[in-house]
Coordinates of C-alpha atoms in Angstrom, one line a residue:
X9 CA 54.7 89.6 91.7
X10 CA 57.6 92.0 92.3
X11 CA 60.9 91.7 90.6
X12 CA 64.2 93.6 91.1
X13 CA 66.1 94.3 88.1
X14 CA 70.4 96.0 89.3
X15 CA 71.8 97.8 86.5
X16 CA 75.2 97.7 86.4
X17 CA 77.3 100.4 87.2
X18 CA 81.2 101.4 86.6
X19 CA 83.1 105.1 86.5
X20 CA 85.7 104.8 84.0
X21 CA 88.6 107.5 84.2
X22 CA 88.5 110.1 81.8
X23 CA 92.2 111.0 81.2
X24 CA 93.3 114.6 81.7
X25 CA 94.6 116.2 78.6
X26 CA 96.9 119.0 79.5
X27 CA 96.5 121.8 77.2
X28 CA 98.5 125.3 77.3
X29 CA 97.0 128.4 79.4
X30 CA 97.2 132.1 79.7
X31 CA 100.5 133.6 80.5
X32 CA 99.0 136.7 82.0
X33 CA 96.9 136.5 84.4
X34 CA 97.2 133.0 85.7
X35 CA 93.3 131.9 84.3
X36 CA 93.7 128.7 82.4
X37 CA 91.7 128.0 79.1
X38 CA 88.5 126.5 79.0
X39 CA 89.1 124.8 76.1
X40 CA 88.4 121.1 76.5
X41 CA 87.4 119.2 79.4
X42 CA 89.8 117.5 82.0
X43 CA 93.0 118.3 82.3
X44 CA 96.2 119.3 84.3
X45 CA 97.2 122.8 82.7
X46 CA 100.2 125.0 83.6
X47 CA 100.0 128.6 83.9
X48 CA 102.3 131.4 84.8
X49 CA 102.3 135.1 86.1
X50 CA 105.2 136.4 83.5
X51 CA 104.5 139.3 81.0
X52 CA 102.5 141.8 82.7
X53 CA 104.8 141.7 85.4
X54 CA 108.1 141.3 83.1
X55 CA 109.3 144.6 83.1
X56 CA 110.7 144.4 86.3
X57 CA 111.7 141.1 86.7
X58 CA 114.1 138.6 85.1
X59 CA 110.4 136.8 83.0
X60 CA 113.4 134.6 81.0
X61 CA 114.1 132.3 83.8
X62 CA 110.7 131.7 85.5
X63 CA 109.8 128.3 85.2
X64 CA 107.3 125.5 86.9
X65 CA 106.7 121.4 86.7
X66 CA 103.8 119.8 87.2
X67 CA 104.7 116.2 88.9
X68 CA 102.5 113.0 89.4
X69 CA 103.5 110.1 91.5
X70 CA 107.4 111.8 91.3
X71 CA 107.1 112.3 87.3
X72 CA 107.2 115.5 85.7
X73 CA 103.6 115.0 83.6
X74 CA 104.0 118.8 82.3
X75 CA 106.1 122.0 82.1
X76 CA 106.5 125.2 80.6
X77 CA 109.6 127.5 80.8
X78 CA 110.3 131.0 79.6
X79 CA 113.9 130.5 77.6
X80 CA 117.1 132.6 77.6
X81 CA 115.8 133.0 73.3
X82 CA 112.1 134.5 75.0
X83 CA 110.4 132.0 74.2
X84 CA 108.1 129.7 75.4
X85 CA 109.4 126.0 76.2
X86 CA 106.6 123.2 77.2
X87 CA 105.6 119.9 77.9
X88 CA 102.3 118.1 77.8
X89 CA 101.2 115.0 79.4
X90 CA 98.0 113.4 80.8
X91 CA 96.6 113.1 84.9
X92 CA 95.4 109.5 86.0
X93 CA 97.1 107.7 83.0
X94 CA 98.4 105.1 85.4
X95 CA 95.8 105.0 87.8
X96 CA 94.5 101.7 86.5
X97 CA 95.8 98.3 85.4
X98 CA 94.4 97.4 81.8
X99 CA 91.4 96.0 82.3
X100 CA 90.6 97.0 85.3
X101 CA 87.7 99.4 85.9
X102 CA 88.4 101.9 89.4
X103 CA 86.5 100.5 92.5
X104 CA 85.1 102.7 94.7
X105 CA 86.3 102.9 98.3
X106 CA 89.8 101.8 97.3
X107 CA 92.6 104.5 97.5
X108 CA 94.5 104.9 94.5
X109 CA 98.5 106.7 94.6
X110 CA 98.1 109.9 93.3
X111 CA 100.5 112.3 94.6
X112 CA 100.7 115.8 92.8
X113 CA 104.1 118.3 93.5
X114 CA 105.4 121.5 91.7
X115 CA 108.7 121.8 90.7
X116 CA 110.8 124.9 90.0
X117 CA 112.3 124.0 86.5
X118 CA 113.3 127.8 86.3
X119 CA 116.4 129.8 87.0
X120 CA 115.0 132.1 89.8
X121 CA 113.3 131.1 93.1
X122 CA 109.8 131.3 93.2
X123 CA 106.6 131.0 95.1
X124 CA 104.2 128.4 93.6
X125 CA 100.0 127.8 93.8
X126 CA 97.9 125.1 92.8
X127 CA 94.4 125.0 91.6
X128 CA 92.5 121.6 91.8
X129 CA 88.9 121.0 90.5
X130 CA 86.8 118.1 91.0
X131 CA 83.5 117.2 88.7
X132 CA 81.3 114.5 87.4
X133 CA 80.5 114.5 83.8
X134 CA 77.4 112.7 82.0
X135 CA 77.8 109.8 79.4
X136 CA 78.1 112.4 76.6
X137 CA 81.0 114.3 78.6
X138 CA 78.6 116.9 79.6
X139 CA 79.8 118.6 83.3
X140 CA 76.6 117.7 85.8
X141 CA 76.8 120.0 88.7
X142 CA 73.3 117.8 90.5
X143 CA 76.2 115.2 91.7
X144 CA 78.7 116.0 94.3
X145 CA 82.4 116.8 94.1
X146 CA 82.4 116.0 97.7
X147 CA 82.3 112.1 96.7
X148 CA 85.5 112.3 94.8
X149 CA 88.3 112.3 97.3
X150 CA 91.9 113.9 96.6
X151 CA 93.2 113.2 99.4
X152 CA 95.3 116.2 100.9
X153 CA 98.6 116.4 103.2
X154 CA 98.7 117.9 106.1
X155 CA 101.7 119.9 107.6
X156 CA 103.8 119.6 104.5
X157 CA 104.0 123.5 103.7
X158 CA 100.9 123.7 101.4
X159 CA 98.0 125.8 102.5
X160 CA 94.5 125.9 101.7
X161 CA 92.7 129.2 100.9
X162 CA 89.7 128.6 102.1
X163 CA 88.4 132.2 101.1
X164 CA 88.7 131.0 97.4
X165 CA 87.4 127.3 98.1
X166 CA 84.6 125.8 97.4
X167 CA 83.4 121.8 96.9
X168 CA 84.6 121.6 93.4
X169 CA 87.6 124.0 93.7
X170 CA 90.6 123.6 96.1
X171 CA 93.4 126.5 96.1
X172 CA 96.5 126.1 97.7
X173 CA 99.9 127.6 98.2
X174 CA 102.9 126.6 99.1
X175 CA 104.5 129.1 101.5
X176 CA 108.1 128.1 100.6
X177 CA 109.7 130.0 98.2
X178 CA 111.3 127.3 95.8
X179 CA 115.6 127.2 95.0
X180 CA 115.4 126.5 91.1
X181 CA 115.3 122.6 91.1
X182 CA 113.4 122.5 94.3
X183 CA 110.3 120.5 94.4
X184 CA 107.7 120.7 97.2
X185 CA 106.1 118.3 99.3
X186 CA 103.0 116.5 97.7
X187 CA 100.1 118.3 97.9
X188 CA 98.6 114.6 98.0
X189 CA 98.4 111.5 98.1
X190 CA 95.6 109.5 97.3
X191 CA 92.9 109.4 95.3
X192 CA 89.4 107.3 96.3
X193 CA 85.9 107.3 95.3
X194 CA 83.8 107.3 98.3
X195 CA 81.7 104.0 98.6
X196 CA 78.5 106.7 99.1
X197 CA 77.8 106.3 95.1
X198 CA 76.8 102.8 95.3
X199 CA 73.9 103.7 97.5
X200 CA 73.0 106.9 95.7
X201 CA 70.0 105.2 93.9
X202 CA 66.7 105.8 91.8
X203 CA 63.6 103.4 91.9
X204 CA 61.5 103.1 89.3
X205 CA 58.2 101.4 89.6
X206 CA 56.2 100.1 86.5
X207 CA 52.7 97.7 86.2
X208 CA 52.0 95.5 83.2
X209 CA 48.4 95.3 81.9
X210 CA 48.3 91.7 84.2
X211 CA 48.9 93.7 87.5
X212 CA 52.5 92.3 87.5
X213 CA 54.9 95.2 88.7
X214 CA 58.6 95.6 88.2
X215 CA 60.9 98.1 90.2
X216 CA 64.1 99.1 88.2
X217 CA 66.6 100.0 90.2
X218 CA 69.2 102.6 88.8
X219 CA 72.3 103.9 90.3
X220 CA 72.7 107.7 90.1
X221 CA 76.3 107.9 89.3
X222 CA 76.2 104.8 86.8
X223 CA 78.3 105.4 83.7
X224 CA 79.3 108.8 84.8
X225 CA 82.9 110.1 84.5
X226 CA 85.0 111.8 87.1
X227 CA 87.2 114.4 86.3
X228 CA 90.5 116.0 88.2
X229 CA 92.1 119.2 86.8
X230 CA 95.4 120.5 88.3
X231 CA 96.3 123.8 87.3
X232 CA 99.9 125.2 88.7
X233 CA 101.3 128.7 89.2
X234 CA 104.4 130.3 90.0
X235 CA 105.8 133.9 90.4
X236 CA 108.9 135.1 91.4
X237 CA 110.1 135.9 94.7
X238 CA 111.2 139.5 94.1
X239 CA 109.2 142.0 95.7
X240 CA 106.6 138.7 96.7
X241 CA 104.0 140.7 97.8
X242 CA 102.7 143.2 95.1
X243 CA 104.1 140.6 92.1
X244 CA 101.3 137.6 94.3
X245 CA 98.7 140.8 94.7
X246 CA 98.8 141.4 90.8
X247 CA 99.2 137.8 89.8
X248 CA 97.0 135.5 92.2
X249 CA 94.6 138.8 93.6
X250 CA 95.3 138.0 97.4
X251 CA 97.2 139.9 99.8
X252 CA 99.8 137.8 101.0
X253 CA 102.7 138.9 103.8
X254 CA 106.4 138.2 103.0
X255 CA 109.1 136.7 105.8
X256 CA 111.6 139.4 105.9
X257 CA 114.0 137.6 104.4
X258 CA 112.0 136.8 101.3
X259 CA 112.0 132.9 102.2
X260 CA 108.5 132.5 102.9
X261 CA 104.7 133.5 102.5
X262 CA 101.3 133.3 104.6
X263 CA 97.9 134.0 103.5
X264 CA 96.4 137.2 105.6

């Protein structure tokens, strides 16, 4: 006799807690687990530009969810919020296959036009919160625009980690684009299963089966960057580490 026993399976949302980063050199702390962080190129490269009125938004679905910007006093003014705090209704647990609005932007909430980057990172985290790199990134879709002024570096990409630029420089107030615009689990991790077969001392045997990405968490980090347009190509080179070539008129960007 053969019985079939489903276990249920759901992936709840893990909020992403923004938490401050590096002012240096644009590498985001570690601290923590998901989150949508803001970072800047400012001091190193201060002495030669106007550092006081840098400044960059992270924005979700059209709301500003987090900001920091060097002030007039040299100091440090920021914002925190949370990534995918509206995904769901209450109650309701996310249903892979279905595309969820998420649409992420960068705002320049500085005084100085600037170019802007974004770092996105994709991972699956155990029941404990622990990061499991055996499951694939692949399966959690960010969906991104096309032919909306953001570029992907695909030099610095990998499954888990997306960069892009945008290769508009940004009038303070500006916004870009979204960088996208939907967010879906791919159907695949209902049939990513384990079978377990066991026999009782009558001969009687049971097969459990157990879905692979039961109870496990997704996570979505958004880190943003911006630098100032002045000399665009040594202040990207020193901030972001890629060789970049200016429009002549200081308006634009493309990867080389």
């Amino acid at each position: 006799m053969m019985k079939k026993k489903n276990n249920k399976h759901t992936f709840p949302i893990v909020p992403a807690a923004l938490i401050g980063a590096s002012a240096l050199l644009l590498i985001g702390s570690t601290v923590g687990s998901t989150r949508a962080a803001l970072t800047y190129y400012s001091e190193n490269y201060g002495a030669r530009i106007q550092v006081s009125r840098i400044g960059v938004t992270l924005k979700e679905n059209g709301n500003a969810i987090s900001s920091r910007d060097y002030t007039e006093d040299s100091r440090w003014s920021e914002t925190k919020g949370t990534l995918l705090e509206g995904l769901l209704e209450e109650g309701e647990t996310i249903q892979p296959g279905k595309a969820y609005d998420e649409t992420l932007s960068v705002s320049n909430s500085g005084s100085i036009d600037s170019f802007v980057r974004v770092v996105l990172k994709k991972s699956w985290a155990g029941p404990e919160g622990e990061k499991d790199t055996t499951l694939s990134p692949d399966l959690i879709d960010l969906n991104l625009t096309e032919g909306s002024g953001w570029v992907i570096d695909e030099s610095a990409s990998t499954a888990e980690r997306t960069v892009l630029y945008y290769t508009k420089a940004l009038a303070p107030g500006e916004s870009t684009p979204a960088l996208s615009d939907t967010l879906r689990i791919d159907p695949a991790v209902l049939t990513k299963v384990t079978e377990t077969v066991t026999e009782d001392e009558n001969g009687y045997k049971t097969i459990e089966t157990s879905y692979d990405y039961d109870g496990y968490q997704f996570r979505i980090e958004a880190e943003a960057d911006a630098v100032q347009t002045h000399n665009a190509e040594d202040a990207i080179k020193s901030a972001w580490g890629v060789d970049v070539t200016a429009s002549e008129d200081g308006t634009g960007i493309s990867l080389e």
